[in-house]
Short mmCIF file of C-alpha atoms in Angstrom, two decimals:
data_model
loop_
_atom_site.label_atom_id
_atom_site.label_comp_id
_atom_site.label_asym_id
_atom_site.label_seq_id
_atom_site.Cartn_x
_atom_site.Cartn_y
_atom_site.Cartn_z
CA UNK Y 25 -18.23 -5.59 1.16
CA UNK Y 26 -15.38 -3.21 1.76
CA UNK Y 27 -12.03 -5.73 3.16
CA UNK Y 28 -10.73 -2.47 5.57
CA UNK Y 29 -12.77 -0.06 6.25
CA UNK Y 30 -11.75 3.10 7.77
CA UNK Y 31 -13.97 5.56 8.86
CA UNK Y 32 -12.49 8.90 9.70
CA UNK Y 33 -11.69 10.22 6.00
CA UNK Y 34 -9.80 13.75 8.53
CA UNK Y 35 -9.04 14.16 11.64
CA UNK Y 36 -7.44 16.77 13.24
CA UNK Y 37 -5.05 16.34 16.87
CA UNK Y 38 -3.04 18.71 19.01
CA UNK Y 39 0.90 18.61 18.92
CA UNK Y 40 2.05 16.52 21.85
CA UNK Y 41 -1.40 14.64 21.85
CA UNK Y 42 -1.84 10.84 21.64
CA UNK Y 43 -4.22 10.59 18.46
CA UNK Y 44 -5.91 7.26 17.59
CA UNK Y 45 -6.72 6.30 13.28
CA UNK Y 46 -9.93 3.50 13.00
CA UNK Y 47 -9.13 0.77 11.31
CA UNK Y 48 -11.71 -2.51 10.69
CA UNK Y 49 -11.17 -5.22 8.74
CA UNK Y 50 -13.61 -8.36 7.60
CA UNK Y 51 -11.55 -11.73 6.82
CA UNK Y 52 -12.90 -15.40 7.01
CA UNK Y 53 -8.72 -16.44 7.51
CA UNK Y 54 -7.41 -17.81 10.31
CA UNK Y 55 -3.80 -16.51 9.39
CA UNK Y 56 -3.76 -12.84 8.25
CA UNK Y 57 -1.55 -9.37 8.75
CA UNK Y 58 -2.33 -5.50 9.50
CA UNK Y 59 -0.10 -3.21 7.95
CA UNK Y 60 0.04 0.39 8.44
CA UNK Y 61 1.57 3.02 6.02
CA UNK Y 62 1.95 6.51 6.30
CA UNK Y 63 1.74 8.61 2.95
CA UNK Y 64 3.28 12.20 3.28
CA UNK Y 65 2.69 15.01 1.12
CA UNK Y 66 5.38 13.97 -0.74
CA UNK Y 67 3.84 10.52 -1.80
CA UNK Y 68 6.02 7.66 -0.75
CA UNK Y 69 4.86 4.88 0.98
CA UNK Y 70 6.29 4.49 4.34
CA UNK Y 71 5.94 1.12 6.12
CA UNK Y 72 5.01 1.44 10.25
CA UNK Y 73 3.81 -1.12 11.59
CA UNK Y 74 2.72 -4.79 11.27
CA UNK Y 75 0.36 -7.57 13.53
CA UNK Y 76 -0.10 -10.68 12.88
CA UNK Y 77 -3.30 -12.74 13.77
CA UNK Y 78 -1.93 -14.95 15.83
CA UNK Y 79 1.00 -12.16 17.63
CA UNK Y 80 -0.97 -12.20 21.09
CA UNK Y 81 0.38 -9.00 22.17
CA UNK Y 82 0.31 -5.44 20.50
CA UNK Y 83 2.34 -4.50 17.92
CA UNK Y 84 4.77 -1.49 18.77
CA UNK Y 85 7.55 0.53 17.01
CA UNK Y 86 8.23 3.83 18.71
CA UNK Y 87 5.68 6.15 19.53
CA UNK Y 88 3.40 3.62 17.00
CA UNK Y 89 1.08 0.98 18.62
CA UNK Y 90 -1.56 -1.13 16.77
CA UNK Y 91 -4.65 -1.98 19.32
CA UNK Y 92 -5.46 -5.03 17.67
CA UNK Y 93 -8.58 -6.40 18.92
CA UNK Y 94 -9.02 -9.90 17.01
CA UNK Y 95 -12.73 -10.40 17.66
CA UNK Y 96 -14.01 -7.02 17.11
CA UNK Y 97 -12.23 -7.15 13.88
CA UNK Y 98 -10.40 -3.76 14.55
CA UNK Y 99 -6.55 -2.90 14.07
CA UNK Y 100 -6.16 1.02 15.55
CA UNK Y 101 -2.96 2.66 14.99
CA UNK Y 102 -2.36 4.76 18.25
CA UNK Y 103 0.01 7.58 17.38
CA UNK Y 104 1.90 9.45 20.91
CA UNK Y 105 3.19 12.56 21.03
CA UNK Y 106 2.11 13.85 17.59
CA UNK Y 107 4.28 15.93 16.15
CA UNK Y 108 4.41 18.47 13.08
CA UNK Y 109 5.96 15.57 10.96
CA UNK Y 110 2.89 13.17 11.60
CA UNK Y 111 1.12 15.40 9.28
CA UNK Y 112 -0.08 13.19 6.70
CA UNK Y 113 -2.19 10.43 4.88
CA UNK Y 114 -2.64 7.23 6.71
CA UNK Y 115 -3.41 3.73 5.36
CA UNK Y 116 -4.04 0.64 6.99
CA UNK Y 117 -3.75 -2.55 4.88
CA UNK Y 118 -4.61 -6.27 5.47
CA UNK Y 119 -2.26 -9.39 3.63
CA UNK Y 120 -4.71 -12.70 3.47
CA UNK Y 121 -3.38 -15.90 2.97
CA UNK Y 122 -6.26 -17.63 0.76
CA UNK Y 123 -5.75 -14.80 -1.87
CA UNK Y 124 -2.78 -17.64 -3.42
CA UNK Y 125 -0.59 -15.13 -1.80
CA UNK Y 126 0.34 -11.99 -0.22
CA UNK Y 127 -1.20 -9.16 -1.63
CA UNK Y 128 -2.86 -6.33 0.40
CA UNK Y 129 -5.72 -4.49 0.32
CA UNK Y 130 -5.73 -1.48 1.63
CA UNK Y 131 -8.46 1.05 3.00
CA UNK Y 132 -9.47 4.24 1.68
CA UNK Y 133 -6.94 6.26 4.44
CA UNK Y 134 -7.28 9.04 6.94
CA UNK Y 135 -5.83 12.45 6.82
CA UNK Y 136 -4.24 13.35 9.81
CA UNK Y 137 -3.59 16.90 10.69
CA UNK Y 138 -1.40 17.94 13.26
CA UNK Y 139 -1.69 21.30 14.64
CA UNK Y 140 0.78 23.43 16.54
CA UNK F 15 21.15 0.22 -0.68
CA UNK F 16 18.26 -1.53 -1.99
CA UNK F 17 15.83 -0.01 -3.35
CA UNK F 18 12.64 0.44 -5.69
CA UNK F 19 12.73 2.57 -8.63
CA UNK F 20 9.77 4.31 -11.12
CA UNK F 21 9.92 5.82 -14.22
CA UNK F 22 8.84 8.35 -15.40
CA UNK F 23 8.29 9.99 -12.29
CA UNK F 24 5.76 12.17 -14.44
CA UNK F 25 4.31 11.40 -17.38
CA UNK F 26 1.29 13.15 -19.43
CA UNK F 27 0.31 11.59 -22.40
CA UNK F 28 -2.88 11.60 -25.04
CA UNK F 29 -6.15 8.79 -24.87
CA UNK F 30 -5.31 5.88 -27.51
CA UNK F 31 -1.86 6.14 -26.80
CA UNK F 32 0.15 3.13 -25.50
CA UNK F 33 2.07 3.66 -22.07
CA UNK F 34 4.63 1.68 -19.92
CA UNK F 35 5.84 2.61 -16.72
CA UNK F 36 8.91 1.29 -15.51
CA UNK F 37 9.51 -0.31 -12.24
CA UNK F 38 13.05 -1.48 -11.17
CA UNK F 39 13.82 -3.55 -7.90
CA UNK F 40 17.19 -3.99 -6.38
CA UNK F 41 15.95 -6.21 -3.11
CA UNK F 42 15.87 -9.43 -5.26
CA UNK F 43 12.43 -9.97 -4.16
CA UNK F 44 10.08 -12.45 -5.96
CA UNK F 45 7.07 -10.54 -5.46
CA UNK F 46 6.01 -7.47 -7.24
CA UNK F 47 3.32 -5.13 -7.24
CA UNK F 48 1.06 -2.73 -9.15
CA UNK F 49 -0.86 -0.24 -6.96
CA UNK F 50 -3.09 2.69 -8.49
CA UNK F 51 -3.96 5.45 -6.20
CA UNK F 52 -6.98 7.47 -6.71
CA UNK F 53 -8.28 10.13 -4.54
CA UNK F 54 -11.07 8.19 -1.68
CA UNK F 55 -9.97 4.76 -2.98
CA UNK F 56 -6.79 4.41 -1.44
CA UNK F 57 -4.64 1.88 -3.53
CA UNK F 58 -6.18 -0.75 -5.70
CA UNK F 59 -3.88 -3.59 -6.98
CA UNK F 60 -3.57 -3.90 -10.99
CA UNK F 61 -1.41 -7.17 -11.23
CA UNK F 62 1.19 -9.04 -9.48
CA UNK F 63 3.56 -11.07 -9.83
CA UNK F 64 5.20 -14.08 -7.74
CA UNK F 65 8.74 -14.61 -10.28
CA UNK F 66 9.87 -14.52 -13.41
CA UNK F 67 7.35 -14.97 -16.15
CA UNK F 68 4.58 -15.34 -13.48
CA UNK F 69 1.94 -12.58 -13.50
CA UNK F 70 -1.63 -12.39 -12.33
CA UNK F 71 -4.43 -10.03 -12.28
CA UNK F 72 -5.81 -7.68 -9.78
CA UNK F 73 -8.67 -5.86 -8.31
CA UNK F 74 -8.93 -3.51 -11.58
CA UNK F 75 -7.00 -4.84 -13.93
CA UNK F 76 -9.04 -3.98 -17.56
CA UNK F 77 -6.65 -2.21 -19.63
CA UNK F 78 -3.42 -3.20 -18.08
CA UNK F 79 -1.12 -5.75 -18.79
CA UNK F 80 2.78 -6.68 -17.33
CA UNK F 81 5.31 -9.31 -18.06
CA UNK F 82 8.21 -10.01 -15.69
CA UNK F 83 11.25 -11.12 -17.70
CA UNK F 84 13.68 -11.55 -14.82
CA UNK F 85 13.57 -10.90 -11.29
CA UNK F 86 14.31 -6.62 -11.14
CA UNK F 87 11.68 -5.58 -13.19
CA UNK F 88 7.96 -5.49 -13.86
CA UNK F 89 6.94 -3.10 -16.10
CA UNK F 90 3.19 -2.05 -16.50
CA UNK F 91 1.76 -0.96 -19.90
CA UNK F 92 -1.39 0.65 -20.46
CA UNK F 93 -2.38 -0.73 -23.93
CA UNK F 94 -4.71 2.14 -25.31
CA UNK F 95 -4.50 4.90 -22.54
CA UNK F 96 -7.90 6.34 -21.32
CA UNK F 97 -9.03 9.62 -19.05
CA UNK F 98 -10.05 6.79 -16.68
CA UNK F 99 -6.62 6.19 -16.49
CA UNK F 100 -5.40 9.20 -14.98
CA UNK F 101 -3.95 8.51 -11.22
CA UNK F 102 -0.86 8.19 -9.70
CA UNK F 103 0.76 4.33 -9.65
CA UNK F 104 3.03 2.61 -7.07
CA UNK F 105 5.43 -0.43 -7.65
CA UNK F 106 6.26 -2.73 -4.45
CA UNK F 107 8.06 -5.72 -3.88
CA UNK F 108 7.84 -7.78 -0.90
CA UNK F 109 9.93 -10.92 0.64
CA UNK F 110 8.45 -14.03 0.67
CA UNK F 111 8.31 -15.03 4.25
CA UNK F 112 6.25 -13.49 6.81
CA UNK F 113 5.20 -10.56 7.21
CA UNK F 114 5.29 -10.09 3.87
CA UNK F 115 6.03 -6.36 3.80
CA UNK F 116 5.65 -4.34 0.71
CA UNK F 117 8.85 -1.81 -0.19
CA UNK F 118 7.11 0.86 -2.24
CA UNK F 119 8.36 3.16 -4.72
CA UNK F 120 8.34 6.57 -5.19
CA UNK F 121 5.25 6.62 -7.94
CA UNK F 122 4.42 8.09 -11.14
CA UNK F 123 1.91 10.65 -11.69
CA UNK F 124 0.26 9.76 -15.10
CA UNK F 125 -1.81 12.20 -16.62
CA UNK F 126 -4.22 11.03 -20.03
CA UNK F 127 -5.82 14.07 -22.11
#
């Protein structure tokens, strides 16, 4: 069974818009953390955001918020005011702890297209 | 600055041929990563490592191997390169403490004919 799942593969959202990416994830931890990274045309990995389990209120970093909604299983990344420059490949990521350490898996991303 | 470092950036090379890809660290972190990205997979994690001379396996880690000789580097070698093999790879690190975020690098687009 897939770890994150995320279900809109493109998505498309008006410049200025609020736009929000899918993100669920299935874990049997208690202790756990939601990543999201945004992957540009250019390739890097950038780091945006981070929730942990027990954090009781939303993650936020600029116009980034993570609806994290611990017993649906879901960890949105709400983006505000899109802009040109949110044009890109978005990944969300979970870090278990019963894995003998920190590694993440990551979901299979969502293309997001910002148009003018 | 710290930072994470990948080399080649580019490299094309033919199947049966043995490959490493260099991954360099300044952060000092104990934990480091290899990532594969293929297209509708996202990344899948090759092997890890925790410190020097520890290394474990990942998710797909047939054909692959790394050792990690000090704390900077862990390089990844693909032993007898196949097609299969052709994707582009990301190196991380990450603290040890919470939350445990992953510093990526900038990748290397490998490319087996």
């Amino acid at each position: 069974a897939q770890k994150i799942t995320q279900t809109q593969p493109g998505m498309f959202v008006q410049e200025k818009e609020a736009v929000t990416l899918d993100c669920t994830y299935d874990t049997s931890d208690q202790s756990y953390g939601l990543f999201w990274y945004k992957q540009p045309s250019s390739g890097e990995m950038i780091f945006l955001i981070y929730q942990g389990s027990y954090d009781e209120q939303n993650a936020t970093e600029g116009r980034y918020s993570l609806n994290f909604q611990k017993a649906r299983k879901s960890a949105n990344l709400v983006i505000s005011a899109s802009q040109l420059g949110d044009s890109a490949m978005y990944f969300c990521a979970m870090r278990e702890t019963n894995n003998a350490g920190n590694m993440l898996t990551f979901g299979g991303g969502t293309r997001l297209m910002v148009k003018p | 600055d710290a930072e994470i470092t990948q080399s080649p950036r580019h490299k094309i090379t033919e199947t049966g041929r043995q490959v490493t890809l260099a991954c360099h660290q300044t952060w000092n972190h104990n934990n480091m990563f290899w990532y594969r990205q293929d297209l509708g997979h996202g990344l899948r994690l090759i092997h890890y490592s925790y410190g020097v001379q520890d290394t474990n396996k990942g998710e797909v880690s047939d054909g692959y191997s790394v050792s990690r000789s000090n704390t900077e580097d862990l390089p990844l070698t693909l032993e007898s390169a196949a097609s299969s093999q052709t994707s582009v790879y990301f190196c991380a690190s990450s603290e040890s403490v919470i939350p445990y975020e992953q510093y990526f690098g900038p990748g290397t687009r490998l490319t087996v004919t």
